XYZ file of C-alpha atoms in Angstrom:
319
model
C -1.842 -8.139 -26.516
C -2.191 -4.411 -27.362
C -0.664 -2.138 -24.956
C -2.296 1.113 -24.295
C -1.199 3.697 -22.033
C -3.405 6.838 -20.313
C -1.845 10.164 -21.363
C -3.768 13.063 -19.994
C -7.006 11.176 -20.003
C -6.441 9.763 -23.412
C -5.581 6.277 -24.472
C -2.520 6.087 -26.626
C -1.099 2.879 -28.023
C 2.412 1.873 -27.422
C 3.416 2.671 -31.101
C 1.866 5.985 -30.763
C 4.135 7.332 -28.094
C 6.537 8.690 -30.659
C 3.786 11.395 -31.172
C 3.519 12.638 -27.863
C 5.636 15.376 -25.937
C 9.048 14.259 -24.368
C 7.540 15.169 -20.916
C 4.586 12.984 -21.615
C 6.793 10.021 -22.840
C 8.845 10.405 -19.856
C 5.828 10.251 -17.373
C 4.568 7.283 -19.288
C 7.633 5.311 -18.983
C 8.221 6.354 -15.275
C 4.606 5.256 -14.465
C 5.135 1.875 -16.478
C 8.296 1.142 -14.890
C 7.184 1.704 -11.163
C 3.951 -0.390 -11.945
C 5.952 -3.442 -12.906
C 8.923 -3.207 -10.803
C 9.977 -2.084 -7.242
C 13.061 -1.568 -5.104
C 13.646 -4.804 -3.361
C 13.928 -3.158 0.031
C 10.206 -2.770 -0.199
C 9.217 -6.505 -0.199
C 12.160 -8.945 -0.535
C 13.738 -10.821 2.148
C 17.586 -10.021 2.721
C 20.377 -12.572 3.416
C 23.534 -11.195 5.235
C 25.818 -13.299 2.822
C 23.668 -13.307 -0.493
C 21.977 -10.142 -0.459
C 18.194 -9.674 -1.549
C 16.115 -12.781 -2.428
C 14.140 -11.928 -5.380
C 11.160 -14.062 -4.594
C 8.700 -11.987 -6.884
C 10.987 -12.224 -10.026
C 14.371 -10.473 -10.689
C 16.744 -8.812 -10.216
C 15.924 -6.795 -13.205
C 17.936 -3.728 -14.863
C 16.142 -0.545 -15.398
C 18.007 0.063 -18.659
C 17.360 -3.556 -20.086
C 13.493 -3.360 -19.248
C 12.859 0.101 -20.728
C 14.885 -0.545 -23.689
C 13.121 -3.611 -24.496
C 9.647 -2.073 -23.983
C 10.196 1.600 -25.255
C 13.344 1.682 -27.659
C 11.298 1.486 -30.779
C 9.166 4.383 -29.984
C 10.999 6.899 -27.527
C 14.332 8.640 -28.204
C 17.328 6.921 -26.752
C 18.572 9.838 -24.995
C 15.075 10.060 -23.014
C 15.332 6.456 -22.000
C 18.815 7.022 -20.774
C 17.732 10.057 -18.721
C 15.128 7.897 -16.871
C 17.571 5.306 -16.394
C 19.959 7.347 -14.580
C 17.144 8.584 -12.351
C 16.201 5.070 -11.519
C 19.729 3.880 -11.063
C 20.021 6.517 -8.429
C 17.564 4.778 -6.403
C 18.387 1.236 -7.075
C 20.437 -0.711 -9.449
C 18.744 -4.131 -9.274
C 15.041 -4.208 -9.223
C 12.525 -6.674 -8.014
C 9.067 -7.345 -9.816
C 6.429 -5.482 -8.126
C 5.147 -7.425 -5.320
C 1.663 -5.705 -5.699
C 0.899 -7.566 -9.055
C 1.307 -10.885 -7.229
C -2.251 -11.783 -6.513
C -2.005 -15.066 -4.579
C 0.202 -13.938 -1.633
C -2.452 -14.426 1.184
C -4.704 -17.241 1.882
C -8.278 -17.707 2.972
C -7.247 -17.640 6.612
C -5.850 -14.195 6.222
C -8.793 -13.144 4.305
C -11.066 -14.161 7.122
C -8.815 -12.730 9.929
C -9.123 -9.289 8.252
C -12.565 -9.204 7.366
C -13.980 -10.736 10.761
C -12.097 -8.090 12.919
C -14.800 -6.144 14.555
C -12.794 -3.831 16.360
C -9.431 -3.025 14.552
C -8.649 -0.171 16.658
C -8.882 -1.993 20.051
C -7.168 -4.952 18.620
C -4.391 -2.573 17.588
C -3.978 -1.152 21.125
C -3.857 -4.707 22.751
C -0.939 -5.281 20.328
C 0.772 -2.348 21.443
C 0.326 -2.911 24.893
C 1.790 -6.257 24.637
C 4.952 -4.719 22.718
C 5.222 -2.320 25.682
C 5.146 -5.065 28.147
C 7.808 -7.074 26.302
C 10.148 -4.145 26.066
C 10.175 -4.012 29.925
C 11.629 -7.333 30.247
C 15.307 -7.751 31.395
C 17.945 -9.566 29.218
C 21.558 -9.433 28.096
C 22.500 -6.396 26.273
C 22.850 -8.349 22.926
C 19.586 -9.997 23.572
C 17.876 -6.850 24.497
C 19.055 -4.968 21.346
C 17.692 -7.862 19.171
C 14.626 -7.878 21.005
C 14.105 -4.177 20.621
C 14.722 -4.513 16.793
C 11.983 -7.120 16.553
C 9.539 -4.984 18.816
C 10.256 -1.906 16.568
C 9.300 -4.038 13.505
C 6.283 -5.180 15.157
C 4.930 -1.797 15.958
C 4.848 -0.988 12.167
C 3.362 -4.439 11.524
C 0.511 -3.507 13.875
C -0.091 -0.257 12.306
C -0.314 -1.569 8.932
C -2.801 -4.193 9.896
C -4.864 -1.445 11.507
C -4.763 0.436 8.083
C -6.126 -2.507 6.259
C -8.822 -3.956 8.914
C -10.158 -0.458 9.696
C -10.386 0.432 5.953
C -12.223 -3.007 4.999
C -14.424 -2.578 7.933
C -15.494 0.980 6.940
C -15.834 0.364 3.267
C -18.330 -2.137 3.681
C -20.821 0.508 5.562
C -21.892 2.288 2.331
C -21.503 1.667 -1.583
C -20.397 5.223 -2.026
C -17.150 4.324 -0.275
C -16.829 1.479 -2.492
C -17.377 3.617 -5.519
C -14.910 6.149 -4.128
C -12.136 3.439 -3.569
C -12.530 2.202 -6.980
C -12.585 5.643 -8.609
C -9.894 7.626 -6.589
C -8.308 5.229 -3.975
C -5.370 4.300 -6.280
C -6.167 0.335 -6.234
C -5.474 -1.800 -9.230
C -9.129 -3.186 -9.301
C -10.455 -5.225 -12.286
C -13.479 -7.131 -12.595
C -13.009 -10.571 -13.120
C -14.720 -12.631 -15.893
C -16.589 -14.702 -13.533
C -18.225 -11.426 -11.849
C -18.801 -9.883 -15.175
C -20.755 -12.913 -16.317
C -23.103 -12.969 -13.304
C -25.715 -10.728 -14.641
C -26.025 -12.939 -17.725
C -26.430 -16.033 -15.695
C -29.664 -14.587 -14.065
C -28.002 -14.017 -10.654
C -29.641 -11.727 -8.432
C -28.582 -8.004 -7.637
C -27.717 -9.096 -4.022
C -25.615 -11.879 -5.336
C -23.783 -9.620 -7.780
C -23.231 -7.031 -5.032
C -21.890 -9.611 -2.559
C -19.341 -10.911 -5.172
C -18.319 -7.671 -6.300
C -17.589 -6.403 -2.772
C -15.683 -9.440 -2.003
C -13.474 -9.079 -4.804
C -12.841 -5.570 -3.986
C -11.803 -6.555 -0.410
C -9.502 -9.330 -1.899
C -7.961 -6.346 -4.131
C -7.484 -4.237 -0.694
C -5.747 -7.072 1.178
C -3.362 -7.476 -2.094
C -2.689 -3.740 -1.953
C 0.479 -2.196 -0.446
C -0.126 -0.474 2.808
C 3.708 0.085 3.630
C 3.654 3.966 2.810
C 1.658 5.864 5.434
C 1.460 8.854 3.224
C -0.157 6.815 0.511
C -2.616 5.103 3.120
C -3.911 8.405 4.332
C -4.406 9.586 0.579
C -6.474 6.446 0.170
C -8.379 7.109 3.264
C -8.972 10.677 2.329
C -10.143 9.781 -1.376
C -12.419 7.074 -0.185
C -14.008 8.341 3.090
C -13.115 12.037 2.939
C -11.475 11.956 6.330
C -9.926 15.309 7.529
C -6.157 15.225 8.085
C -4.414 17.676 10.368
C -0.924 18.953 10.215
C -0.067 17.474 13.594
C -0.553 13.835 12.352
C 2.780 11.992 12.666
C 2.813 10.843 9.302
C 6.448 11.721 8.440
C 7.591 10.225 11.570
C 5.815 6.862 10.659
C 7.243 7.038 7.184
C 10.885 7.362 8.669
C 10.268 4.706 11.121
C 9.258 2.575 8.098
C 12.336 2.785 6.447
C 14.188 1.929 9.742
C 11.799 -1.101 9.960
C 12.818 -1.949 6.135
C 16.391 -1.862 6.912
C 15.770 -4.298 9.910
C 13.770 -6.602 7.881
C 15.232 -6.535 4.419
C 18.861 -5.377 4.929
C 20.071 -7.404 7.781
C 19.984 -4.530 10.212
C 21.995 -2.168 8.143
C 21.095 0.933 6.133
C 21.710 1.553 2.343
C 25.373 2.627 3.187
C 26.054 -0.315 5.369
C 25.808 1.062 8.723
C 24.131 -0.723 11.451
C 20.794 0.248 12.770
C 20.364 0.364 16.530
C 17.178 0.439 18.207
C 17.140 1.886 21.632
C 14.442 1.931 24.292
C 13.963 5.561 23.593
C 13.523 5.083 19.917
C 11.080 2.425 20.328
C 9.111 4.383 22.950
C 9.233 7.265 20.650
C 7.751 5.258 17.821
C 5.023 3.631 20.025
C 3.825 7.308 20.948
C 3.575 8.122 17.195
C 1.900 4.951 16.223
C -0.742 5.459 19.021
C -1.300 8.809 18.184
C -1.626 8.312 14.354
C -3.962 5.236 14.998
C -6.306 7.290 17.414
C -6.567 10.370 15.040
C -7.111 7.865 12.101
C -9.754 5.817 13.871
C -11.496 9.077 15.251
C -11.400 10.688 11.887
C -13.150 7.431 10.416
C -15.789 7.623 13.100
C -16.526 11.180 12.470
C -17.289 10.562 9.043
C -19.429 7.461 9.625
C -21.640 9.358 12.123
C -21.886 12.389 9.684
C -22.876 10.153 6.906
C -25.628 8.439 9.207
C -26.810 11.785 10.214
C -27.041 13.096 6.474
C -28.987 9.886 5.655
C -31.566 10.479 8.480
C -32.062 13.934 7.321
C -32.442 12.982 3.717
C -34.924 10.301 4.675
C -37.058 12.558 6.804
C -37.015 15.156 3.936
C -38.042 12.474 1.179
C -40.633 10.341 3.529
C -41.504 12.648 6.341
C -39.964 10.120 8.955
């Protein structure tokens, strides 16, 4: 299979990388690596004795993978520079979990697409967490419970991200187009969908199948980085983001969640991560605030679009 990279809007074959600038070569290699590999803390379960369990493939070494892919076409020193950069982040890598297409089943698809009120569902989850956190228990049990609840807050927020996005994107085809073009999702039309026009299928049927494929892709996409999630919402729906959104606070909390889930409750330096009632309460406040602002922003966009459509219809048809 011919390997081609996008370099400043131009398609450059692998064997032609030797003719582009060092800066572009470095950018191509870095993007290729992150598209195919990820830090195991992002998605791999962690065992206190054996370390990470590489359920998506691995462990992989940056040096070995980059050498195998680019050594014939890129200067050795440039590859070594990138390896040093990547090793500073992680020495052993997992295959990128976003490239695994079958991590979810039909029940999850139905759960996401059938959620009529994602924001209301989120608030119900948050209220349940609050009630559980008030329970009386022994100190060690309480500490464990707080860690579980802390993790569940992030899970509830990420569930809101995808459910609200899917529910909103179905409201107008312009959102679908924006998502494909600007939303940074790896969407590719399958052979089955590409063949539909030649099988005499109706426009409605093709639209239905294409939209379902896009929703499949969205469910598969990563929703762990709040920064990237907000950028996806901005690119797709044109929401307005204010400086007081607690995005960085949620990003920091997500890193703590990763320590709890993937590192056995320890940070990268091996120090135990402790969740207190105060830190859980603070996360709840930030999660509620961000969810409210995101939901309101989406509502504002939808209302503005509906009003614009009404005005355009009146101008065109007189009613």
